[in-house]
PDB file of C-alpha atoms and ligand atoms in Angstrom:
ATOM      1  CA  MET A 259      13.601  31.186  32.873  1.00 44.00           C
ATOM      2  CA  THR A 260      15.788  29.827  35.485  1.00 46.00           C
ATOM      3  CA  ASP A 261      19.392  28.655  34.777  1.00 45.00           C
ATOM      4  CA  ASN A 262      19.886  24.450  34.917  1.00 49.00           C
ATOM      5  CA  GLY A 263      22.347  24.738  37.896  1.00 49.00           C
ATOM      6  CA  LYS A 264      25.591  26.876  37.915  1.00 53.00           C
ATOM      7  CA  GLU A 265      27.631  25.227  35.412  1.00 51.00           C
ATOM      8  CA  ALA A 266      25.275  26.847  32.518  1.00 59.00           C
ATOM      9  CA  ALA A 267      25.242  29.795  33.899  1.00 78.00           C
ATOM     10  CA  ARG A 268      26.817  32.676  31.993  1.00 95.00           C
ATOM     11  CA  GLU A 269      28.346  30.256  29.418  1.00 98.00           C
ATOM     12  CA  LEU A 270      28.377  32.897  27.247  1.00 98.00           C
ATOM     13  CA  ALA A 271      30.187  34.917  28.947  1.00 98.00           C
ATOM     14  CA  GLY A 272      32.325  36.976  26.890  1.00 97.00           C
ATOM     15  CA  GLN A 273      30.419  36.270  23.819  1.00 98.00           C
ATOM     16  CA  VAL A 274      28.524  38.488  20.735  1.00 98.00           C
ATOM     17  CA  ALA A 275      25.333  37.861  19.973  1.00 99.00           C
ATOM     18  CA  LEU A 276      23.342  39.151  16.686  1.00 99.00           C
ATOM     19  CA  VAL A 277      19.686  38.494  16.888  1.00 99.00           C
ATOM     20  CA  THR A 278      17.196  39.909  14.281  1.00 99.00           C
ATOM     21  CA  GLY A 279      14.026  40.537  14.959  1.00 98.00           C
ATOM     22  CA  GLY A 280      15.256  41.061  18.623  1.00 98.00           C
ATOM     23  CA  THR A 281      12.667  43.729  19.194  1.00 98.00           C
ATOM     24  CA  ARG A 282       9.701  41.589  21.010  1.00 97.00           C
ATOM     25  CA  GLY A 283       7.909  38.243  20.641  1.00 97.00           C
ATOM     26  CA  ILE A 284      10.233  35.298  20.268  1.00 98.00           C
ATOM     27  CA  GLY A 285      13.286  37.095  19.241  1.00 98.00           C
ATOM     28  CA  ARG A 286      12.719  39.306  22.116  1.00 98.00           C
ATOM     29  CA  GLY A 287      12.788  36.757  24.391  1.00 98.00           C
ATOM     30  CA  ILE A 288      15.519  34.719  22.864  1.00 98.00           C
ATOM     31  CA  ALA A 289      18.185  38.264  23.057  1.00 99.00           C
ATOM     32  CA  GLU A 290      16.558  38.172  26.908  1.00 98.00           C
ATOM     33  CA  GLU A 291      18.182  34.577  26.980  1.00 98.00           C
ATOM     34  CA  LEU A 292      21.458  35.196  25.392  1.00 98.00           C
ATOM     35  CA  ALA A 293      22.058  38.236  27.184  1.00 98.00           C
ATOM     36  CA  ARG A 294      20.955  35.803  30.559  1.00 98.00           C
ATOM     37  CA  ALA A 295      23.741  33.861  29.917  1.00 98.00           C
ATOM     38  CA  GLY A 296      26.340  36.451  29.391  1.00 98.00           C
ATOM     39  CA  ALA A 297      26.416  37.512  25.823  1.00 98.00           C
ATOM     40  CA  ARG A 298      26.383  40.813  24.872  1.00 98.00           C
ATOM     41  CA  VAL A 299      23.718  41.316  22.324  1.00 99.00           C
ATOM     42  CA  ALA A 300      23.363  43.324  18.681  1.00 99.00           C
ATOM     43  CA  VAL A 301      19.370  43.794  19.114  1.00 99.00           C
ATOM     44  CA  VAL A 302      17.998  43.682  15.020  1.00 99.00           C
ATOM     45  CA  GLY A 303      14.781  45.414  13.828  1.00 98.00           C
ATOM     46  CA  ARG A 304      13.780  48.091  11.656  1.00 98.00           C
ATOM     47  CA  ASP A 305      13.699  50.847  13.575  1.00 98.00           C
ATOM     48  CA  GLU A 306      16.644  51.839  15.258  1.00 98.00           C
ATOM     49  CA  GLY A 307      15.340  53.270  18.062  1.00 98.00           C
ATOM     50  CA  ARG A 308      12.815  50.446  19.154  1.00 98.00           C
ATOM     51  CA  ALA A 309      16.032  48.142  18.439  1.00 98.00           C
ATOM     52  CA  ALA A 310      17.822  50.725  21.088  1.00 98.00           C
ATOM     53  CA  ALA A 311      15.303  50.353  23.395  1.00 98.00           C
ATOM     54  CA  THR A 312      14.460  46.785  23.704  1.00 98.00           C
ATOM     55  CA  ALA A 313      18.228  46.691  24.065  1.00 98.00           C
ATOM     56  CA  ALA A 314      18.319  49.150  27.531  1.00 98.00           C
ATOM     57  CA  GLU A 315      16.438  46.559  28.916  1.00 98.00           C
ATOM     58  CA  LEU A 316      17.494  43.216  28.884  1.00 98.00           C
ATOM     59  CA  PRO A 317      19.673  41.900  31.633  1.00 97.00           C
ATOM     60  CA  GLY A 318      23.227  42.544  31.883  1.00 96.00           C
ATOM     61  CA  GLY A 319      25.218  45.629  30.256  1.00 93.00           C
ATOM     62  CA  GLY A 320      26.871  46.009  26.646  1.00 97.00           C
ATOM     63  CA  HIS A 321      24.210  45.396  24.849  1.00 98.00           C
ATOM     64  CA  ARG A 322      23.396  47.852  21.639  1.00 98.00           C
ATOM     65  CA  GLY A 323      20.749  48.431  18.642  1.00 99.00           C
ATOM     66  CA  TYR A 324      20.434  48.630  15.611  1.00 99.00           C
ATOM     67  CA  GLY A 325      18.001  49.638  12.478  1.00 98.00           C
ATOM     68  CA  CYS A 326      17.660  47.175   9.345  1.00 98.00           C
ATOM     69  CA  ASP A 327      15.823  45.835   6.849  1.00 98.00           C
ATOM     70  CA  VAL A 328      17.454  42.370   6.982  1.00 99.00           C
ATOM     71  CA  SER A 329      16.219  41.730   3.322  1.00 98.00           C
ATOM     72  CA  GLU A 330      19.044  44.377   1.767  1.00 98.00           C
ATOM     73  CA  SER A 331      21.678  42.751   1.547  1.00 98.00           C
ATOM     74  CA  ALA A 332      23.994  45.822   1.482  1.00 98.00           C
ATOM     75  CA  ALA A 333      22.186  47.571   4.983  1.00 98.00           C
ATOM     76  CA  VAL A 334      22.741  43.994   6.015  1.00 99.00           C
ATOM     77  CA  ASN A 335      26.751  44.348   5.505  1.00 98.00           C
ATOM     78  CA  ALA A 336      26.607  47.849   7.053  1.00 98.00           C
ATOM     79  CA  LEU A 337      25.065  46.497  10.021  1.00 98.00           C
ATOM     80  CA  VAL A 338      27.937  43.441  10.469  1.00 98.00           C
ATOM     81  CA  GLU A 339      30.380  45.857  10.148  1.00 98.00           C
ATOM     82  CA  ARG A 340      28.878  48.009  12.975  1.00 98.00           C
ATOM     83  CA  VAL A 341      28.308  45.021  15.424  1.00 98.00           C
ATOM     84  CA  GLU A 342      31.966  44.134  14.716  1.00 98.00           C
ATOM     85  CA  ALA A 343      33.220  47.714  15.216  1.00 98.00           C
ATOM     86  CA  ASP A 344      30.917  48.424  18.525  1.00 98.00           C
ATOM     87  CA  LEU A 345      30.759  44.889  20.358  1.00 98.00           C
ATOM     88  CA  GLY A 346      33.276  42.681  18.242  1.00 98.00           C
ATOM     89  CA  PRO A 347      33.121  39.732  15.975  1.00 98.00           C
ATOM     90  CA  VAL A 348      29.798  38.026  15.931  1.00 99.00           C
ATOM     91  CA  ASP A 349      29.878  34.733  17.668  1.00 99.00           C
ATOM     92  CA  VAL A 350      26.342  34.016  17.334  1.00 99.00           C
ATOM     93  CA  LEU A 351      24.339  35.041  14.907  1.00 99.00           C
ATOM     94  CA  VAL A 352      19.997  34.076  15.087  1.00 99.00           C
ATOM     95  CA  ASN A 353      17.849  34.732  12.208  1.00 99.00           C
ATOM     96  CA  ASN A 354      14.724  35.134  13.358  1.00 98.00           C
ATOM     97  CA  ALA A 355      13.649  38.087  12.337  1.00 98.00           C
ATOM     98  CA  GLY A 356      10.050  37.155  10.057  1.00 98.00           C
ATOM     99  CA  ILE A 357       6.828  38.471   8.808  1.00 97.00           C
ATOM    100  CA  THR A 358       3.663  36.573   7.247  1.00 97.00           C
ATOM    101  CA  GLU A 359       1.232  37.652   4.493  1.00 97.00           C
ATOM    102  CA  ASP A 360      -1.376  35.311   4.268  1.00 96.00           C
ATOM    103  CA  ASN A 361      -3.596  34.358   1.787  1.00 96.00           C
ATOM    104  CA  LEU A 362      -5.148  31.580  -0.267  1.00 97.00           C
ATOM    105  CA  LEU A 363      -2.700  30.503  -3.193  1.00 98.00           C
ATOM    106  CA  ILE A 364      -4.672  31.846  -5.990  1.00 98.00           C
ATOM    107  CA  ARG A 365      -5.012  34.855  -4.238  1.00 98.00           C
ATOM    108  CA  LEU A 366      -1.448  35.617  -2.991  1.00 98.00           C
ATOM    109  CA  SER A 367       0.488  38.545  -5.023  1.00 98.00           C
ATOM    110  CA  ASP A 368       3.690  38.768  -5.999  1.00 98.00           C
ATOM    111  CA  GLU A 369       4.120  41.726  -3.714  1.00 98.00           C
ATOM    112  CA  ASP A 370       2.817  39.018  -0.536  1.00 98.00           C
ATOM    113  CA  TRP A 371       5.365  36.191  -2.254  1.00 98.00           C
ATOM    114  CA  ASP A 372       8.639  38.378  -2.934  1.00 98.00           C
ATOM    115  CA  ARG A 373       8.268  40.273   0.762  1.00 98.00           C
ATOM    116  CA  VAL A 374       7.967  37.151   2.623  1.00 98.00           C
ATOM    117  CA  LEU A 375      10.604  35.385   0.802  1.00 99.00           C
ATOM    118  CA  ASP A 376      12.694  38.422   1.158  1.00 99.00           C
ATOM    119  CA  THR A 377      12.367  38.764   4.668  1.00 98.00           C
ATOM    120  CA  ASN A 378      12.540  34.858   6.428  1.00 98.00           C
ATOM    121  CA  LEU A 379      14.888  33.743   3.518  1.00 99.00           C
ATOM    122  CA  ARG A 380      17.216  35.765   1.723  1.00 99.00           C
ATOM    123  CA  GLY A 381      17.628  37.611   5.202  1.00 99.00           C
ATOM    124  CA  ALA A 382      18.545  34.826   6.418  1.00 99.00           C
ATOM    125  CA  PHE A 383      21.236  34.021   3.658  1.00 99.00           C
ATOM    126  CA  ASN A 384      22.035  37.915   3.869  1.00 99.00           C
ATOM    127  CA  THR A 385      23.387  37.898   7.250  1.00 99.00           C
ATOM    128  CA  ILE A 386      25.079  34.184   7.338  1.00 99.00           C
ATOM    129  CA  ARG A 387      26.905  35.488   4.313  1.00 98.00           C
ATOM    130  CA  ALA A 388      27.459  38.605   6.390  1.00 98.00           C
ATOM    131  CA  VAL A 389      29.167  36.770   9.525  1.00 98.00           C
ATOM    132  CA  ALA A 390      30.275  33.610   7.658  1.00 98.00           C
ATOM    133  CA  ARG A 391      33.712  34.876   6.135  1.00 97.00           C
ATOM    134  CA  GLY A 392      34.958  36.216  10.272  1.00 98.00           C
ATOM    135  CA  MET A 393      33.355  32.754  11.674  1.00 98.00           C
ATOM    136  CA  MET A 394      35.541  30.660   9.177  1.00 98.00           C
ATOM    137  CA  ARG A 395      38.544  32.767  10.137  1.00 98.00           C
ATOM    138  CA  ARG A 396      38.189  32.735  13.807  1.00 98.00           C
ATOM    139  CA  ARG A 397      37.047  28.733  13.245  1.00 98.00           C
ATOM    140  CA  SER A 398      34.445  29.196  15.470  1.00 98.00           C
ATOM    141  CA  GLY A 399      30.672  30.464  15.155  1.00 98.00           C
ATOM    142  CA  ARG A 400      27.153  29.382  15.935  1.00 99.00           C
ATOM    143  CA  ILE A 401      24.076  30.132  13.377  1.00 99.00           C
ATOM    144  CA  ILE A 402      20.599  29.249  14.913  1.00 99.00           C
ATOM    145  CA  ASN A 403      17.762  29.780  11.864  1.00 99.00           C
ATOM    146  CA  VAL A 404      14.388  30.230  13.460  1.00 99.00           C
ATOM    147  CA  THR A 405      11.851  28.501  10.766  1.00 98.00           C
ATOM    148  CA  SER A 406       8.563  26.908  11.665  1.00 98.00           C
ATOM    149  CA  VAL A 407       6.496  23.449  12.003  1.00 98.00           C
ATOM    150  CA  VAL A 408       4.913  25.006   8.922  1.00 98.00           C
ATOM    151  CA  GLY A 409       8.082  24.752   7.049  1.00 98.00           C
ATOM    152  CA  LEU A 410       8.087  20.886   7.934  1.00 98.00           C
ATOM    153  CA  VAL A 411       3.939  20.123   7.204  1.00 98.00           C
ATOM    154  CA  GLY A 412       2.978  22.955   4.744  1.00 97.00           C
ATOM    155  CA  ASN A 413      -0.388  25.254   5.636  1.00 96.00           C
ATOM    156  CA  LYS A 414      -3.218  26.048   3.911  1.00 96.00           C
ATOM    157  CA  GLY A 415      -2.889  30.164   3.642  1.00 97.00           C
ATOM    158  CA  GLN A 416       0.947  30.321   4.137  1.00 97.00           C
ATOM    159  CA  ALA A 417       2.419  28.827   0.681  1.00 98.00           C
ATOM    160  CA  ASN A 418       4.552  32.057   0.402  1.00 98.00           C
ATOM    161  CA  TYR A 419       5.482  31.508   4.415  1.00 98.00           C
ATOM    162  CA  ALA A 420       6.234  27.963   4.306  1.00 98.00           C
ATOM    163  CA  ALA A 421       8.016  27.888   1.411  1.00 99.00           C
ATOM    164  CA  SER A 422      10.188  30.830   3.240  1.00 99.00           C
ATOM    165  CA  LYS A 423      10.579  28.352   6.389  1.00 99.00           C
ATOM    166  CA  ALA A 424      11.177  25.046   4.238  1.00 99.00           C
ATOM    167  CA  GLY A 425      13.973  26.787   2.240  1.00 99.00           C
ATOM    168  CA  LEU A 426      15.329  28.140   5.874  1.00 98.00           C
ATOM    169  CA  ILE A 427      15.867  24.109   6.790  1.00 99.00           C
ATOM    170  CA  GLY A 428      17.504  23.680   3.362  1.00 99.00           C
ATOM    171  CA  LEU A 429      20.159  26.915   3.935  1.00 99.00           C
ATOM    172  CA  THR A 430      20.529  25.054   7.110  1.00 99.00           C
ATOM    173  CA  LYS A 431      21.696  21.822   6.210  1.00 99.00           C
ATOM    174  CA  ALA A 432      24.005  23.331   3.178  1.00 99.00           C
ATOM    175  CA  VAL A 433      25.220  26.102   5.386  1.00 99.00           C
ATOM    176  CA  ALA A 434      26.217  23.300   8.027  1.00 99.00           C
ATOM    177  CA  LYS A 435      27.937  20.952   5.509  1.00 99.00           C
ATOM    178  CA  GLU A 436      29.851  23.962   3.786  1.00 98.00           C
ATOM    179  CA  LEU A 437      31.270  25.481   7.042  1.00 98.00           C
ATOM    180  CA  ALA A 438      31.276  22.618   9.291  1.00 98.00           C
ATOM    181  CA  SER A 439      35.539  22.066   8.249  1.00 98.00           C
ATOM    182  CA  ARG A 440      35.711  25.762   9.914  1.00 98.00           C
ATOM    183  CA  GLY A 441      34.513  24.764  13.095  1.00 98.00           C
ATOM    184  CA  VAL A 442      31.409  26.761  12.190  1.00 99.00           C
ATOM    185  CA  LEU A 443      27.674  24.739  13.805  1.00 99.00           C
ATOM    186  CA  CYS A 444      24.454  26.060  11.700  1.00 99.00           C
ATOM    187  CA  ASN A 445      21.173  24.704  13.316  1.00 99.00           C
ATOM    188  CA  ALA A 446      17.417  25.661  13.306  1.00 99.00           C
ATOM    189  CA  VAL A 447      14.668  25.293  15.769  1.00 99.00           C
ATOM    190  CA  ALA A 448      11.032  25.117  14.380  1.00 98.00           C
ATOM    191  CA  PRO A 449       8.265  26.610  16.856  1.00 98.00           C
ATOM    192  CA  GLY A 450       5.033  25.382  16.487  1.00 97.00           C
ATOM    193  CA  TYR A 451       2.622  27.883  17.887  1.00 95.00           C
ATOM    194  CA  ILE A 452       3.728  30.494  19.934  1.00 96.00           C
ATOM    195  CA  ASP A 453       2.121  33.527  22.280  1.00 93.00           C
ATOM    196  CA  THR A 454       3.363  36.802  20.230  1.00 90.00           C
ATOM    197  CA  GLU A 455       2.238  39.326  18.034  1.00 86.00           C
ATOM    198  CA  MET A 456       2.155  36.907  15.270  1.00 80.00           C
ATOM    199  CA  THR A 457      -0.358  34.749  16.669  1.00 82.00           C
ATOM    200  CA  ALA A 458      -2.494  37.645  18.958  1.00 83.00           C
ATOM    201  CA  ALA A 459      -5.194  37.954  16.088  1.00 80.00           C
ATOM    202  CA  LEU A 460      -6.222  34.359  16.158  1.00 82.00           C
ATOM    203  CA  ALA A 461      -9.601  34.249  17.547  1.00 86.00           C
ATOM    204  CA  PRO A 462     -10.538  33.140  21.350  1.00 88.00           C
ATOM    205  CA  ALA A 463     -12.099  29.697  19.668  1.00 88.00           C
ATOM    206  CA  VAL A 464      -9.141  29.077  17.616  1.00 85.00           C
ATOM    207  CA  ARG A 465      -7.066  29.347  19.871  1.00 86.00           C
ATOM    208  CA  GLU A 466      -8.495  26.733  22.359  1.00 88.00           C
ATOM    209  CA  GLU A 467      -8.766  24.364  18.937  1.00 88.00           C
ATOM    210  CA  LEU A 468      -5.259  24.858  18.397  1.00 86.00           C
ATOM    211  CA  ALA A 469      -4.566  24.160  22.385  1.00 90.00           C
ATOM    212  CA  ALA A 470      -6.314  20.971  22.105  1.00 93.00           C
ATOM    213  CA  ARG A 471      -4.553  19.534  19.067  1.00 93.00           C
ATOM    214  CA  ILE A 472      -0.976  20.111  21.120  1.00 97.00           C
ATOM    215  CA  PRO A 473      -0.235  17.216  23.420  1.00 97.00           C
ATOM    216  CA  LEU A 474       1.164  19.694  26.170  1.00 97.00           C
ATOM    217  CA  GLY A 475      -2.214  21.032  26.129  1.00 95.00           C
ATOM    218  CA  ARG A 476      -0.896  24.969  25.607  1.00 94.00           C
ATOM    219  CA  LEU A 477       0.460  27.447  23.286  1.00 95.00           C
ATOM    220  CA  GLY A 478       4.020  28.073  23.528  1.00 97.00           C
ATOM    221  CA  THR A 479       5.983  31.452  24.909  1.00 97.00           C
ATOM    222  CA  ALA A 480       9.315  33.043  23.395  1.00 98.00           C
ATOM    223  CA  GLU A 481      11.156  31.260  26.636  1.00 98.00           C
ATOM    224  CA  ASP A 482       9.788  27.852  25.490  1.00 98.00           C
ATOM    225  CA  VAL A 483      12.022  28.667  21.874  1.00 98.00           C
ATOM    226  CA  ALA A 484      14.716  30.644  23.448  1.00 98.00           C
ATOM    227  CA  GLY A 485      15.518  28.232  25.599  1.00 98.00           C
ATOM    228  CA  VAL A 486      16.425  25.871  22.883  1.00 99.00           C
ATOM    229  CA  VAL A 487      18.280  28.611  21.295  1.00 99.00           C
ATOM    230  CA  ARG A 488      20.694  29.168  23.984  1.00 98.00           C
ATOM    231  CA  PHE A 489      21.823  25.482  24.512  1.00 98.00           C
ATOM    232  CA  LEU A 490      22.281  25.172  20.752  1.00 99.00           C
ATOM    233  CA  ALA A 491      24.664  28.521  21.249  1.00 99.00           C
ATOM    234  CA  GLY A 492      26.423  27.116  23.908  1.00 98.00           C
ATOM    235  CA  PRO A 493      29.211  24.438  24.741  1.00 98.00           C
ATOM    236  CA  GLY A 494      26.295  21.598  25.090  1.00 98.00           C
ATOM    237  CA  ALA A 495      25.448  21.759  21.527  1.00 98.00           C
ATOM    238  CA  ARG A 496      29.526  21.463  20.262  1.00 98.00           C
ATOM    239  CA  TYR A 497      28.801  18.047  18.167  1.00 98.00           C
ATOM    240  CA  ILE A 498      25.119  19.425  17.005  1.00 98.00           C
ATOM    241  CA  THR A 499      25.073  20.750  13.273  1.00 99.00           C
ATOM    242  CA  GLY A 500      22.351  20.677  10.132  1.00 99.00           C
ATOM    243  CA  GLN A 501      19.335  19.830  12.880  1.00 99.00           C
ATOM    244  CA  VAL A 502      16.067  21.135  13.073  1.00 98.00           C
ATOM    245  CA  ILE A 503      14.948  21.085  16.452  1.00 98.00           C
ATOM    246  CA  VAL A 504      10.941  21.387  16.873  1.00 98.00           C
ATOM    247  CA  VAL A 505       9.825  22.882  20.001  1.00 98.00           C
ATOM    248  CA  ASP A 506       5.473  22.509  19.538  1.00 98.00           C
ATOM    249  CA  GLY A 507       4.428  20.844  22.608  1.00 98.00           C
ATOM    250  CA  GLY A 508       4.601  17.865  20.587  1.00 98.00           C
ATOM    251  CA  MET A 509       1.821  19.081  17.837  1.00 96.00           C
ATOM    252  CA  VAL A 510       4.111  17.407  15.184  1.00 96.00           C
ATOM    253  CA  MET A 511       5.728  13.865  15.276  1.00 94.00           C
TER     254      MET A 511
HETATM  255  P1  NDP B 730       6.899  39.095  15.370  1.00 85.85           P
HETATM  256  O1  NDP B 730       5.988  39.576  14.629  1.00 85.85           O
HETATM  257  O2  NDP B 730       6.283  38.660  17.395  1.00 85.85           O
HETATM  258  O3  NDP B 730       8.183  39.966  15.450  1.00 85.85           O
HETATM  259  C1  NDP B 730       8.733  39.867  14.348  1.00 85.85           C
HETATM  260  C2  NDP B 730      10.179  40.395  14.146  1.00 85.85           C
HETATM  261  O4  NDP B 730      11.109  40.529  13.331  1.00 85.85           O
HETATM  262  C3  NDP B 730       9.994  41.872  15.254  1.00 85.85           C
HETATM  263  O5  NDP B 730      10.986  41.784  15.906  1.00 85.85           O
HETATM  264  C4  NDP B 730      10.334  42.691  13.364  1.00 85.85           C
HETATM  265  O6  NDP B 730      11.156  43.919  14.344  1.00 85.85           O
HETATM  266  C5  NDP B 730      11.083  41.814  12.912  1.00 85.85           C
HETATM  267  N1  NDP B 730      11.194  42.282  11.478  1.00 85.85           N
HETATM  268  C6  NDP B 730      10.505  41.636  10.704  1.00 85.85           C
HETATM  269  N2  NDP B 730      10.102  42.212   9.585  1.00 85.85           N
HETATM  270  C7  NDP B 730      12.306  42.787   9.781  1.00 85.85           C
HETATM  271  C8  NDP B 730      12.888  42.820   8.411  1.00 85.85           C
HETATM  272  N3  NDP B 730      13.260  43.000   7.188  1.00 85.85           N
HETATM  273  N4  NDP B 730      14.004  43.124   9.164  1.00 85.85           N
HETATM  274  C9  NDP B 730      14.009  43.295  10.226  1.00 85.85           C
HETATM  275  N5  NDP B 730      13.827  42.972  11.041  1.00 85.85           N
HETATM  276  C10 NDP B 730      12.305  42.341  10.769  1.00 85.85           C
HETATM  277  O7  NDP B 730       7.318  37.191  15.279  1.00 85.85           O
HETATM  278  P2  NDP B 730       7.658  36.112  16.239  1.00 85.85           P
HETATM  279  O8  NDP B 730       7.960  37.038  17.302  1.00 85.85           O
HETATM  280  O9  NDP B 730       5.945  35.474  16.366  1.00 85.85           O
HETATM  281  O10 NDP B 730       8.487  35.257  15.608  1.00 85.85           O
HETATM  282  C11 NDP B 730       9.730  35.234  15.240  1.00 85.85           C
HETATM  283  C12 NDP B 730      10.099  34.488  14.023  1.00 85.85           C
HETATM  284  O11 NDP B 730       9.474  33.007  14.710  1.00 85.85           O
HETATM  285  C13 NDP B 730       9.611  34.531  12.948  1.00 85.85           C
HETATM  286  O12 NDP B 730      10.508  34.066  11.909  1.00 85.85           O
HETATM  287  C14 NDP B 730       8.303  33.504  12.648  1.00 85.85           C
HETATM  288  O13 NDP B 730       8.311  33.225  11.533  1.00 85.85           O
HETATM  289  C15 NDP B 730       8.966  32.565  13.984  1.00 85.85           C
HETATM  290  N6  NDP B 730       8.042  31.891  14.215  1.00 85.85           N
HETATM  291  C16 NDP B 730       6.730  32.121  14.818  1.00 85.85           C
HETATM  292  C17 NDP B 730       5.709  31.569  15.397  1.00 85.85           C
HETATM  293  C18 NDP B 730       4.685  31.992  16.296  1.00 85.85           C
HETATM  294  O14 NDP B 730       3.472  31.327  16.513  1.00 85.85           O
HETATM  295  N7  NDP B 730       4.838  33.197  16.497  1.00 85.85           N
HETATM  296  C19 NDP B 730       5.644  30.099  14.975  1.00 85.85           C
HETATM  297  C20 NDP B 730       6.977  29.396  14.044  1.00 85.85           C
HETATM  298  C21 NDP B 730       7.723  30.138  13.995  1.00 85.85           C
HETATM  299  P3  NDP B 730      10.420  45.108  13.877  1.00 85.85           P
HETATM  300  O15 NDP B 730       8.500  45.299  13.860  1.00 85.85           O
HETATM  301  O16 NDP B 730      10.988  46.216  14.825  1.00 85.85           O
HETATM  302  O17 NDP B 730      11.132  45.793  12.548  1.00 85.85           O
END
């Protein structure tokens, strides 16, 4: 992705961004874009080696990788302490880590429900709670949650995932209202179908059918989402909070 002229270039210079699920897919695209904007990025995934390898490949310097399961609150608290000791206070938090365990409602197990809710929704709560005190004290901060169009319109076979993503939208709005007076902004991006490992399993015929339902005629890319996250993290979004920005090529409108 190219910068929108000189003024936008490196608008996050000197800032620290923590991106969960930054090791691949959309999260990796976000980590790259925030690094291009000048931020030092803490890349978080479950495997520290993989996270460190991704961090080393980001543009610019000073990035670090961290292993942490975001569903574990004690581990997340320890993660934020480590990141702040290594890189400095977290200015931008991107809650992108997410999983699916799809099945028809009557076949969904308790474990399928818990795993998805624990990662996608509790994980975001854990990280927000861990960074909120510092952001409030500093009277600045940006929190960006990666939800999904499925959280807005539902989807067959994804009751757990849709509930987690709809929950994330409620969480976004509650946090936005609670922290606005302290200068902390919280928004969400809701991608449609984005070409990543998560959607790679779709059969070619299904992908073609999906593309035909998208007004812009193609699946999205990680960069399509990352550009919006960069905007929400930057100075141009200073009067925006509690919003859900849909990034889906016009599929849901
Ligand atoms: P991927 O499966 O490609 O990547 C998921 C990322 O999340 C990986 O970096 C993975 O890291 C990390 N992760 C998973 N579980 C945990 C955990 N418990 N703790 C920490 N990190 C974890 O997914 P996508 O890039 O496709 O999706 C990214 C986000 O975007 C998700 O929230 C997803 O729901 C959302 N989204 C995706 C869409 C799509 O079409 N692809 C559409 C709409 C929303 P590691 O394996 O290294 O731990």
